[in-house]
């Protein structure tokens, strides 16, 4: 043990503002907020590292929550063929992420 007391900060965001997404006008405001959060976390990581504070951001991707209900309702629902195809094409594990997946990441960090 180094005898150093470490502290941690974790922020969460979601896809839609990073460089693997096509910009969409209707997503302008949330996209700016998410991009700002991610950028701010990078700065906090640098600024707080000398104080032994680790700062991370989690961008979980497609996580099955009620936030997807408005989008999925136009695509046949959360388990509709269109949503299944989108998840299959965009997610390496070919499935929705879960709250337990994210909880495991937060606990690890």
Coordinates of C-alpha atoms in Angstrom, one line a residue:
X1 CA 0.0 0.0 0.0
X2 CA 1.3 3.5 -0.9
X3 CA -0.4 5.1 2.1
X4 CA -2.1 7.5 -0.3
X5 CA -5.8 8.2 0.3
X6 CA -7.4 8.2 -3.1
X7 CA -10.7 9.6 -4.0
X8 CA -12.9 9.0 -7.1
X9 CA -15.3 10.9 -9.3
X10 CA -17.4 9.3 -12.0
X11 CA -19.7 11.1 -14.5
X12 CA -22.1 9.4 -16.9
X13 CA -23.0 10.4 -20.3
X14 CA -24.4 8.6 -23.4
X15 CA -23.6 8.3 -27.0
X16 CA -24.8 10.9 -29.4
X17 CA -22.1 13.6 -29.0
X18 CA -18.9 11.7 -29.7
X19 CA -17.1 11.4 -33.0
X20 CA -18.7 8.1 -34.0
X21 CA -22.1 9.7 -34.3
X22 CA -23.5 11.7 -37.2
X23 CA -24.6 15.2 -36.1
X24 CA -28.3 15.7 -36.0
X25 CA -30.0 19.1 -35.7
X26 CA -32.7 17.8 -33.3
X27 CA -30.0 16.5 -31.0
X28 CA -28.1 19.8 -30.8
X29 CA -28.8 20.8 -27.2
X30 CA -28.4 17.4 -25.5
X31 CA -25.3 16.7 -27.7
X32 CA -23.6 19.9 -26.6
X33 CA -24.4 19.2 -22.9
X34 CA -22.9 15.7 -23.2
X35 CA -19.8 16.8 -25.1
X36 CA -19.3 19.5 -22.5
X37 CA -19.5 17.0 -19.7
X38 CA -17.0 14.7 -21.3
X39 CA -14.6 17.5 -22.0
X40 CA -15.0 18.9 -18.4
X41 CA -14.2 15.4 -17.0
X42 CA -11.0 15.3 -18.9
X43 CA -9.9 18.6 -17.4
X44 CA -10.9 17.5 -13.9
X45 CA -8.9 14.3 -14.4
X46 CA -5.7 16.4 -15.1
X47 CA -6.4 19.0 -12.5
X48 CA -7.2 16.6 -9.7
X49 CA -4.6 13.9 -10.4
X50 CA -1.9 15.6 -8.2
X51 CA -4.4 15.3 -5.3
X52 CA -4.8 11.6 -6.0
X53 CA -8.4 12.0 -7.2
X54 CA -9.3 9.8 -10.2
X55 CA -12.0 11.2 -12.5
X56 CA -13.7 9.1 -15.2
X57 CA -16.7 9.3 -17.5
X58 CA -18.8 6.4 -18.5
X59 CA -20.5 6.4 -21.9
X60 CA -22.5 3.2 -21.7
X61 CA -24.0 3.1 -25.2
X62 CA -27.5 1.6 -25.7
X63 CA -28.8 0.9 -22.2
X64 CA -32.3 -0.4 -21.8
X65 CA -34.1 2.4 -19.9
X66 CA -37.3 4.3 -20.2
X67 CA -35.4 7.0 -22.0
X68 CA -35.6 4.8 -25.1
X69 CA -39.4 4.5 -25.1
X70 CA -40.1 7.6 -27.3
X71 CA -37.5 6.5 -29.9
X72 CA -38.4 2.8 -29.8
X73 CA -42.1 3.5 -30.1
X74 CA -41.5 4.8 -33.6
X75 CA -39.5 1.7 -34.4
X76 CA -41.9 -1.1 -33.2
X77 CA -41.0 -0.9 -29.5
X78 CA -38.0 -1.9 -27.5
X79 CA -38.1 -5.4 -28.8
X80 CA -39.2 -4.5 -32.3
X81 CA -37.2 -5.8 -35.3
X82 CA -35.9 -2.3 -36.2
X83 CA -34.5 -1.8 -32.7
X84 CA -33.1 -5.3 -32.6
X85 CA -31.3 -4.6 -35.9
X86 CA -30.0 -1.3 -34.7
X87 CA -28.6 -2.8 -31.5
X88 CA -27.1 -5.7 -33.4
X89 CA -25.3 -3.4 -35.8
X90 CA -24.1 -0.9 -33.3
X91 CA -23.3 -2.9 -30.1
X92 CA -20.4 -5.3 -30.0
X93 CA -22.3 -7.6 -27.7
X94 CA -25.4 -7.5 -29.9
X95 CA -27.7 -6.6 -27.0
X96 CA -29.0 -3.8 -24.9
X97 CA -26.8 -2.7 -22.0
X98 CA -28.3 -3.1 -18.5
X99 CA -28.3 -1.1 -15.3
X100 CA -26.3 -4.0 -13.8
X101 CA -23.7 -3.6 -16.5
X102 CA -23.3 0.1 -15.7
X103 CA -23.3 -0.6 -11.9
X104 CA -20.5 -3.1 -12.3
X105 CA -18.4 -0.4 -14.2
X106 CA -19.1 2.2 -11.5
X107 CA -18.2 -0.2 -8.7
X108 CA -15.0 -1.1 -10.5
X109 CA -14.0 2.5 -10.9

